mmCIF file of C-alpha atoms in Angstrom:
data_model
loop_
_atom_site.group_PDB
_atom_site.id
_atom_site.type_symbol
_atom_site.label_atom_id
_atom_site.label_comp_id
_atom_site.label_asym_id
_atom_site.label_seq_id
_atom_site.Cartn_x
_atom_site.Cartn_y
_atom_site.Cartn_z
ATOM 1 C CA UNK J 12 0.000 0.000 0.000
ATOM 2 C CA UNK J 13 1.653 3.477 -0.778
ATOM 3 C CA UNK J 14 1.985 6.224 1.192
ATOM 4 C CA UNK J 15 -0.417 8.283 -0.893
ATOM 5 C CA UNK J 16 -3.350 5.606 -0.886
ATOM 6 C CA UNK J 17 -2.968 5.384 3.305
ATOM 7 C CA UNK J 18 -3.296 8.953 3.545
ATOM 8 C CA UNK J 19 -6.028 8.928 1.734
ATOM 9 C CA UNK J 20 -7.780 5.977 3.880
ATOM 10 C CA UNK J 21 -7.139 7.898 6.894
ATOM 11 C CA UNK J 22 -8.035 11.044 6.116
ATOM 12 C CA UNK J 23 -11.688 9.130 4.646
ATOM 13 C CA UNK J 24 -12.004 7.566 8.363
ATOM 14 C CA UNK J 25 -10.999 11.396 10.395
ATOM 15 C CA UNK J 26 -14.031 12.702 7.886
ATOM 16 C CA UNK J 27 -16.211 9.739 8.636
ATOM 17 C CA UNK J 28 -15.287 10.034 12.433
ATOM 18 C CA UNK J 29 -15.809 13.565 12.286
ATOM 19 C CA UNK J 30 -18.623 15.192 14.582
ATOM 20 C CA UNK J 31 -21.658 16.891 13.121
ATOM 21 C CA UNK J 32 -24.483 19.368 13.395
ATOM 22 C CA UNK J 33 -27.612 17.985 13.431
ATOM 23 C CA UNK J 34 -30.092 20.468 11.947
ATOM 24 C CA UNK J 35 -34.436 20.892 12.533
ATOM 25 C CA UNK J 36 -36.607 23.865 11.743
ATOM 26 C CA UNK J 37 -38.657 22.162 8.605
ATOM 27 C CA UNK J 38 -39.736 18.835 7.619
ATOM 28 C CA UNK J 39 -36.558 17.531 6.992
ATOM 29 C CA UNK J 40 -33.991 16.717 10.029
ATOM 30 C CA UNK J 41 -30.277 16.489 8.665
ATOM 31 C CA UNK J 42 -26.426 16.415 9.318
ATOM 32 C CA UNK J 43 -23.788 18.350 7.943
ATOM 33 C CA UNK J 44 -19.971 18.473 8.746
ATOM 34 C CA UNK J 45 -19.063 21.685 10.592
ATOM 35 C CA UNK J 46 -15.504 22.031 8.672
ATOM 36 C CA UNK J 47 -16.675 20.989 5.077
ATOM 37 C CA UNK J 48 -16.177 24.799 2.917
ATOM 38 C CA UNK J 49 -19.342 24.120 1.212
ATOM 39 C CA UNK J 50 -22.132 21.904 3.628
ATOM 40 C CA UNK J 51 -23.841 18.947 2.000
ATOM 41 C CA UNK J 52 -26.232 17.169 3.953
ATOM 42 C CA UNK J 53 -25.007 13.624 5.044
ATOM 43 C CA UNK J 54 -27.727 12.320 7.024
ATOM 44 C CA UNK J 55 -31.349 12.988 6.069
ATOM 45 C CA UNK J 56 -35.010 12.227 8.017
ATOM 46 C CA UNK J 57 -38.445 12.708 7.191
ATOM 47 C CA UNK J 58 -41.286 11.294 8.338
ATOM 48 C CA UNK J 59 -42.859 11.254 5.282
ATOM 49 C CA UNK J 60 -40.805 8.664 3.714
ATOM 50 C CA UNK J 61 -40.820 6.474 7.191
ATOM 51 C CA UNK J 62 -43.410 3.316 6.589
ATOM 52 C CA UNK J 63 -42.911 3.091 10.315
ATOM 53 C CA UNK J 64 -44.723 6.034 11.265
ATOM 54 C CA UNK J 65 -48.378 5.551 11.220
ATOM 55 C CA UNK J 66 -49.990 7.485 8.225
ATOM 56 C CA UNK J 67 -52.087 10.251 10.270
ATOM 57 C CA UNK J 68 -48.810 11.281 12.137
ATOM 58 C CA UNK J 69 -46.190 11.732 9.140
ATOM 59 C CA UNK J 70 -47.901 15.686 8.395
ATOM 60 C CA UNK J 71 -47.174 16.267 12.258
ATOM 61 C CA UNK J 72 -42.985 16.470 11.936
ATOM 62 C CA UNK J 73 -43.558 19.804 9.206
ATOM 63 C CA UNK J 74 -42.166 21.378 11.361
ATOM 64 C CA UNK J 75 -39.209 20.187 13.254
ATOM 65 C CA UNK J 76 -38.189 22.041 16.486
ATOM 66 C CA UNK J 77 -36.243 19.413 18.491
ATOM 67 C CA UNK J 78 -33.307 17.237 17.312
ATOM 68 C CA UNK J 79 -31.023 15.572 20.492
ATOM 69 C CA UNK J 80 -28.527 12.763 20.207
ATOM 70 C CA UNK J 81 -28.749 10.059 22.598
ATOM 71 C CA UNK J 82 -26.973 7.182 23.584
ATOM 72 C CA UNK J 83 -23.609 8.584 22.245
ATOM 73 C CA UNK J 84 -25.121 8.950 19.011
ATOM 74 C CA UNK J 85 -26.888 5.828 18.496
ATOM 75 C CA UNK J 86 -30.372 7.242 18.616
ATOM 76 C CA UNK J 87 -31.608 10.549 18.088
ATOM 77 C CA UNK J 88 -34.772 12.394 19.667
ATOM 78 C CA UNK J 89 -36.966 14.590 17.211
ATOM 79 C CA UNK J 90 -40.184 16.593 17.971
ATOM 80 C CA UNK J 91 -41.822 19.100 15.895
ATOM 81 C CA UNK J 92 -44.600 21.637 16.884
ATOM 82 C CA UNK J 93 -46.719 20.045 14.467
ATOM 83 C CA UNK J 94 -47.618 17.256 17.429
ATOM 84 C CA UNK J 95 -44.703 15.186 16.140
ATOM 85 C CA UNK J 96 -42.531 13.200 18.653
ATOM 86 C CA UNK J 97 -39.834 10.235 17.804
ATOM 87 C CA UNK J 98 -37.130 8.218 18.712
ATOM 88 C CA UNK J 99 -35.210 7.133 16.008
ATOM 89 C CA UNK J 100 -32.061 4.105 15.482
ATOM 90 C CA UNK J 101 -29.266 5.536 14.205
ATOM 91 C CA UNK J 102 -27.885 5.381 11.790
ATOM 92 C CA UNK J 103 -30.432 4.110 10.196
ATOM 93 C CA UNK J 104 -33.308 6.483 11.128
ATOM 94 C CA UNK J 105 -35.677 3.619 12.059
ATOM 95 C CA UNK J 106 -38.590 4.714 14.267
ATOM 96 C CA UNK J 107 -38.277 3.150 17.284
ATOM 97 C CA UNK J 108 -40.921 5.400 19.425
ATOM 98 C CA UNK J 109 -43.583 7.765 17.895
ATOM 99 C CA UNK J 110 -45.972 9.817 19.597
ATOM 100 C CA UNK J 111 -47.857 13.037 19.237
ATOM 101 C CA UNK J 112 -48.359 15.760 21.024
ATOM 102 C CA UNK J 113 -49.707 19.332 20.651
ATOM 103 C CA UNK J 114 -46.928 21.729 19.635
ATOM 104 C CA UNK J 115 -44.413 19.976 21.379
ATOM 105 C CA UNK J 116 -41.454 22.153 21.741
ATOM 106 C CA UNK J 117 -38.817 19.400 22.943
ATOM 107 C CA UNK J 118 -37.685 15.980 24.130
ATOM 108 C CA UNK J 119 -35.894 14.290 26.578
ATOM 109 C CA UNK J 120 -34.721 10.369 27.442
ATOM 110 C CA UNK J 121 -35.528 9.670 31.299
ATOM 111 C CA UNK J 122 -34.318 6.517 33.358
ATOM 112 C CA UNK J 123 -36.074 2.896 32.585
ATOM 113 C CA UNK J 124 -36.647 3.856 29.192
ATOM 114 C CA UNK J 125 -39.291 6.747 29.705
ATOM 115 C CA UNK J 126 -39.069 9.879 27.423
ATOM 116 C CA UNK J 127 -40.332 13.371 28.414
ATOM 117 C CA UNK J 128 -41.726 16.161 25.683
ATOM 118 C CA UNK J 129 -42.509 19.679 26.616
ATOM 119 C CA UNK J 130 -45.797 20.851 25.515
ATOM 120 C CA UNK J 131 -46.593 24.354 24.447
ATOM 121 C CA UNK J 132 -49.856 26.006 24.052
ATOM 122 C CA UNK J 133 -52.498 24.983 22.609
ATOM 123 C CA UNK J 134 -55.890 23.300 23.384
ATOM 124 C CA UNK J 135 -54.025 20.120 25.257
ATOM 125 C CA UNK J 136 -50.985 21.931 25.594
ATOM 126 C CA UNK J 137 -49.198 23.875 28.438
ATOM 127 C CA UNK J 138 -47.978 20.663 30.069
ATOM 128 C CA UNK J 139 -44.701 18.204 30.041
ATOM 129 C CA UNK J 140 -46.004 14.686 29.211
ATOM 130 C CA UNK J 141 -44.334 11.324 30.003
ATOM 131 C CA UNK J 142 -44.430 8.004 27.627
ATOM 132 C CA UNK J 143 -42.698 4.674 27.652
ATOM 133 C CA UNK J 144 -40.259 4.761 24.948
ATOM 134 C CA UNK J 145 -41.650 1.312 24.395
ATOM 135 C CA UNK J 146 -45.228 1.778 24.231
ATOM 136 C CA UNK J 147 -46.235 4.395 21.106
ATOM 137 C CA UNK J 148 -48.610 6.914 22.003
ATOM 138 C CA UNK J 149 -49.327 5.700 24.826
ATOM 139 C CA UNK J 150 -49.587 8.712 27.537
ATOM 140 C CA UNK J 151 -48.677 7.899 31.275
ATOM 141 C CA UNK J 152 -48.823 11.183 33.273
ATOM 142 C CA UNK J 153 -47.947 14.725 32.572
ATOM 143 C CA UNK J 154 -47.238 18.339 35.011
ATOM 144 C CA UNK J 155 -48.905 21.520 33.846
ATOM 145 C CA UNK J 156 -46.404 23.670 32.809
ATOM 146 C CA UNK J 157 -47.510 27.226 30.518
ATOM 147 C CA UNK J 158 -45.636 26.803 27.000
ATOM 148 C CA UNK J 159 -43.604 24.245 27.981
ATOM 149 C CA UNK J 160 -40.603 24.911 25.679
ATOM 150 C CA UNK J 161 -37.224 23.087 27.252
ATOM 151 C CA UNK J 162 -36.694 19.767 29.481
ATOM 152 C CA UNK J 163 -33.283 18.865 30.120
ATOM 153 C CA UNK J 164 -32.351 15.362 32.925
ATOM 154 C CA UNK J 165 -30.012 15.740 35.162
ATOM 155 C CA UNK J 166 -28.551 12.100 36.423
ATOM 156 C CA UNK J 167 -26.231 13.734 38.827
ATOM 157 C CA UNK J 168 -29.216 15.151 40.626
ATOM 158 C CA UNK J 169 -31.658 12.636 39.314
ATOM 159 C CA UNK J 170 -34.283 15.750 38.218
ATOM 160 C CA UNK J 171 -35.905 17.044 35.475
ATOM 161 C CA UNK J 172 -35.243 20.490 34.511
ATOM 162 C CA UNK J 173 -38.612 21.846 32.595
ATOM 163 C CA UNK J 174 -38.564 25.160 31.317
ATOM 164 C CA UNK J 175 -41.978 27.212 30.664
ATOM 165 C CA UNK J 176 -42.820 30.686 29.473
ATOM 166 C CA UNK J 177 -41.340 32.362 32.354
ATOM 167 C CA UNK J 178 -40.431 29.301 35.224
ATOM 168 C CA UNK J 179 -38.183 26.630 35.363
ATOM 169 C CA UNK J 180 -38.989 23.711 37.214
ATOM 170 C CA UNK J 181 -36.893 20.978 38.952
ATOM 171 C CA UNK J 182 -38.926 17.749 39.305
ATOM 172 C CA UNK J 183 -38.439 14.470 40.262
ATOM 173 C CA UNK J 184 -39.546 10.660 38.805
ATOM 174 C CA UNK J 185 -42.374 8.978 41.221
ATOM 175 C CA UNK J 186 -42.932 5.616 40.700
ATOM 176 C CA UNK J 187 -45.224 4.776 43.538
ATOM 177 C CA UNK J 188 -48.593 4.454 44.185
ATOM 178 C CA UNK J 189 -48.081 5.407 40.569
ATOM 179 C CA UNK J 190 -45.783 6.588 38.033
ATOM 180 C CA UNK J 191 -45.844 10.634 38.173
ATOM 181 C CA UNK J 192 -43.093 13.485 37.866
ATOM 182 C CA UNK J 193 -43.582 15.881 40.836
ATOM 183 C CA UNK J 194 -42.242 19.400 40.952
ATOM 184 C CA UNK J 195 -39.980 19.787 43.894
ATOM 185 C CA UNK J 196 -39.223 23.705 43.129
ATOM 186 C CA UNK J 197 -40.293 26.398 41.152
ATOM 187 C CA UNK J 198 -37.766 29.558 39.812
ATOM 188 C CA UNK J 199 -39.430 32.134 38.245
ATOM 189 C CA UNK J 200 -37.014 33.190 34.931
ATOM 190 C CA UNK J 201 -35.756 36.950 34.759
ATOM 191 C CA UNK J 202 -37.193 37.408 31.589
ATOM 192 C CA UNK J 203 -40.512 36.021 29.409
ATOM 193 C CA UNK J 204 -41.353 33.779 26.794
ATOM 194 C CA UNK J 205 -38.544 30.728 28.046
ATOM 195 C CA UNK J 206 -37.064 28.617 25.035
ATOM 196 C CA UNK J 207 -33.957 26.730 24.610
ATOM 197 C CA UNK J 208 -32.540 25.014 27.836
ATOM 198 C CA UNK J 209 -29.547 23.004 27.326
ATOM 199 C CA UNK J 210 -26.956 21.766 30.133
ATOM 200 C CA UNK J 211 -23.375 22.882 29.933
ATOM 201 C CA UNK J 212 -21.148 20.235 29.990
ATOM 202 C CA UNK J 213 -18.905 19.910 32.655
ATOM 203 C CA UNK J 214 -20.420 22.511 34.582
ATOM 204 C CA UNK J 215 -23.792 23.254 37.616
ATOM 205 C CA UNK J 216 -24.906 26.220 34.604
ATOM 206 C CA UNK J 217 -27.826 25.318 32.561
ATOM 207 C CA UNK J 218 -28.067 27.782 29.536
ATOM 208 C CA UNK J 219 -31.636 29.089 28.726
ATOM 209 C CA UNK J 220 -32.873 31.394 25.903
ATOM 210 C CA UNK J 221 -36.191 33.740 26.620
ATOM 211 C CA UNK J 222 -37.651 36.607 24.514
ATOM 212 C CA UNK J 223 -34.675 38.994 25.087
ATOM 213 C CA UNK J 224 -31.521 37.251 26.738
ATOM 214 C CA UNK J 225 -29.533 33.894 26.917
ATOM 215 C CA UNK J 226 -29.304 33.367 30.735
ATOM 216 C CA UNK J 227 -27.229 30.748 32.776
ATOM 217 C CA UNK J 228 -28.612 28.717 35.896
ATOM 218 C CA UNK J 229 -26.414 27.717 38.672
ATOM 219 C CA UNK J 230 -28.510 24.153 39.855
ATOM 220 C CA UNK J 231 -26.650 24.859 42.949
ATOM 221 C CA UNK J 232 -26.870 28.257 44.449
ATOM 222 C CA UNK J 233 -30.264 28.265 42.586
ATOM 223 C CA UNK J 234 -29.549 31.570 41.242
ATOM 224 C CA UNK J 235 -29.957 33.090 37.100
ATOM 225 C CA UNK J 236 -27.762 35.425 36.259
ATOM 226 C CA UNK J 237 -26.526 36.753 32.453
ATOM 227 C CA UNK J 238 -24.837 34.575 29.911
ATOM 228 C CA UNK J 239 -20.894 35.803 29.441
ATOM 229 C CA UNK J 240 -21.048 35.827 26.187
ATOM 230 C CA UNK J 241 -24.813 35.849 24.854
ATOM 231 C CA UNK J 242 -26.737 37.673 27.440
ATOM 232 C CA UNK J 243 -28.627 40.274 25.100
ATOM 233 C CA UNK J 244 -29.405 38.140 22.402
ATOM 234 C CA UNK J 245 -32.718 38.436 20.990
ATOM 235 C CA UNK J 246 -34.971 35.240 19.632
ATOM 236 C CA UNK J 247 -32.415 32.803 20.547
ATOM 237 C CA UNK J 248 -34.000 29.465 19.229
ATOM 238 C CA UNK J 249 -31.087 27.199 19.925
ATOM 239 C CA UNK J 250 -27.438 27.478 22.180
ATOM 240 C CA UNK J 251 -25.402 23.831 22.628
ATOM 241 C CA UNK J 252 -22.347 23.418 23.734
ATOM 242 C CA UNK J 253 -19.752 20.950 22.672
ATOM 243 C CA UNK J 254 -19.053 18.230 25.264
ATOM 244 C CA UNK J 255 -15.345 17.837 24.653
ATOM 245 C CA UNK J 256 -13.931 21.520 23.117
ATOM 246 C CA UNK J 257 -16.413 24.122 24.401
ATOM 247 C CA UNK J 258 -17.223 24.771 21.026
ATOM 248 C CA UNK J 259 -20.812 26.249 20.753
ATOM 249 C CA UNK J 260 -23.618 26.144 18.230
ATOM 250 C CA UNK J 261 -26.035 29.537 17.855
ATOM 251 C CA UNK J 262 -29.197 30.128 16.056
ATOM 252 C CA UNK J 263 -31.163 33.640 16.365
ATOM 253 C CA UNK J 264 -34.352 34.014 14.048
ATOM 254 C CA UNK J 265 -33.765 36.104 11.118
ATOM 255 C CA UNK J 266 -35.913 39.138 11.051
ATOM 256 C CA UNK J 267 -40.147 38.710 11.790
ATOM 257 C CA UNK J 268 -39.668 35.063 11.270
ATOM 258 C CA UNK J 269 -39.038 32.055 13.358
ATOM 259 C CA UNK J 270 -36.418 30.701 11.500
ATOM 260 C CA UNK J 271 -32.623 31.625 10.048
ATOM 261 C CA UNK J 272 -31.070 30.141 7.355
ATOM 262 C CA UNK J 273 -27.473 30.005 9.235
ATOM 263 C CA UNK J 274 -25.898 27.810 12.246
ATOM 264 C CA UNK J 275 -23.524 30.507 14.333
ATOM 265 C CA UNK J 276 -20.537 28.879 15.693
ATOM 266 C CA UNK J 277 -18.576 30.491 18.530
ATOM 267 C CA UNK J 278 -15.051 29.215 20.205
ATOM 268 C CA UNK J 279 -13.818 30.057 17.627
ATOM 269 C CA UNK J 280 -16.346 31.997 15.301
ATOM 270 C CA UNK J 281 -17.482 30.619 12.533
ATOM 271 C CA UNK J 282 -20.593 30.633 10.334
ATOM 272 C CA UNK J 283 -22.254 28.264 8.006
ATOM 273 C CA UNK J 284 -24.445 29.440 5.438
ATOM 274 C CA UNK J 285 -27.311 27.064 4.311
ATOM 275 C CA UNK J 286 -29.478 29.542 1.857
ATOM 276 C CA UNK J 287 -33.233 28.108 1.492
ATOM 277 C CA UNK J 288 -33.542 26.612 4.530
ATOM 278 C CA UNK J 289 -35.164 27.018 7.250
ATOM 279 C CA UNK J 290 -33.430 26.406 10.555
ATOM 280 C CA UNK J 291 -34.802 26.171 14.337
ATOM 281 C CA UNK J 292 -32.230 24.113 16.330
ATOM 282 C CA UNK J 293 -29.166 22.578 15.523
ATOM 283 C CA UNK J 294 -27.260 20.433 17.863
ATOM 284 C CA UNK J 295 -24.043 18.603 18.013
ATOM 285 C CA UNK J 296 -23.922 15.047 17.007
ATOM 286 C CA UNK J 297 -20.907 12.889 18.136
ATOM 287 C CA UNK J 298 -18.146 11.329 16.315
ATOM 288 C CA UNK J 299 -18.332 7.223 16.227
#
């Protein structure tokens, strides 16, 4: 084998090793490499093309607003305010899980399999329902919560983090006399209109975006106070922070809509242009 022809091979498995940004705002969830000069998308999902997904739920993922990695990157979490909800096998995008419910805003894997989506408003909305990743559709329980917009689990503190229009709550799994979260404390958020909540790696700070600021949360002195480096931005849809370099991923709403058609990077700066689409949240996706 030459030199050239090993280089090559390696260089083929860095790219394939590579991590990526997953990407939701339409009906089409996808990944692109962060470094390539001009994107392509390398991964693509929609529910339309999915025999798994029963017919009267494939129009309910139009609108994709949620797109997490879990299990190192061997399944991946999708909602959509559409109604949408999924768990999906990765690589292969298999449905594993499907639910819906009304304008869910995002999603989140719980101990003994049980998945948690936050529920904005709407005429069965304003809550955060639990299912059995297991069971489709099935509904076990759910909290009120107004525009329920962010959940986040913390295993270190074995709580779910649920943030609402202007409160965050920290609850906790029951499983007896029945299975139930209950909300241990309530923090009323500096600012209205709660969005994004993400954890920060490596850190007690969770990082939540409202109508008018990025804000941090110390989940031990309890206390919000202003992001360093984002704290007056505007229609923050999405901040997530690489678990290894720090790197982090923005997206901000372009003008009067909802969506951009750009994925910030910051640590260092960067920017990735994606003209004609329409982008919500983008999130980072781990290497193999």
């Amino acid at each position: 084998m030459t030199f050239r022809l090993l280089l090559s091979l390696l260089l083929a498995h860095v790219a394939l090793a590579a991590d990526r940004i997953t990407i939701c705002g339409w009906d089409e969830i996808y990944q692109i490499d962060p470094a390539a000069e001009k994107p392509v998308k390398l991964w693509s999902w929609r529910a339309k093309d999915r025999p798994e997904i029963p017919e009267a739920l494939k129009g309910t993922f139009n609108t994709t607003d949620e797109c997490k990695p879990l299990e190192g990157g061997k399944q991946l979490l999708v909602c959509s305010s559409g109604g949408g909800c999924a768990l999906l096998e990765m690589p292969s995008g298999k449905p594993l899980w499907w639910a819906r419910v009304t304008n869910a805003h995002s999603i989140e894997a719980l101990p003994k399999g049980l998945i948690a989506v936050a529920s904005s408003t709407g005429a069965t909305g304003d809550r955060v329902v639990l299912f059995d990743s297991k069971v489709p559709e099935k509904e076990l329980s759910s909290i009120p919560l107004h525009s329920g917009h962010g959940v986040v689990w913390d295993e270190a503190r074995r709580c779910l983090w649920a943030l609402g229009y202007q409160e965050l709550l920290a609850c906790t799994l029951v499983f007896e006399p029945s299975l139930a979260l209950e909300v241990k404390a309530k923090y009323k958020v500096p600012d209205k209109g709660g969005h994004d909540l993400r954890a920060i790696p490596g850190s007690p700070d969770l990082v939540l975006s409202s109508h008018s600021h990025v804000w941090r949360f110390d989940r031990e002195k309890k206390a919000f106070r202003p992001d360093p480096d984002l704290k007056d931005r505007v229609k923050t849809k999405c901040v997530d922070v690489h678990p290894e370099n720090g790197r982090v991923i923005v997206t901000q709403a372009k003008g009067e809509n909802w969506w951009t058609d750009f994925v910030e990077l910051r640590n260092p700066a960067g920017r990735i242009e994606l003209p004609g689409e329409r982008i919500y949240k983008a999130r980072w996706f781990p290497a193999e």
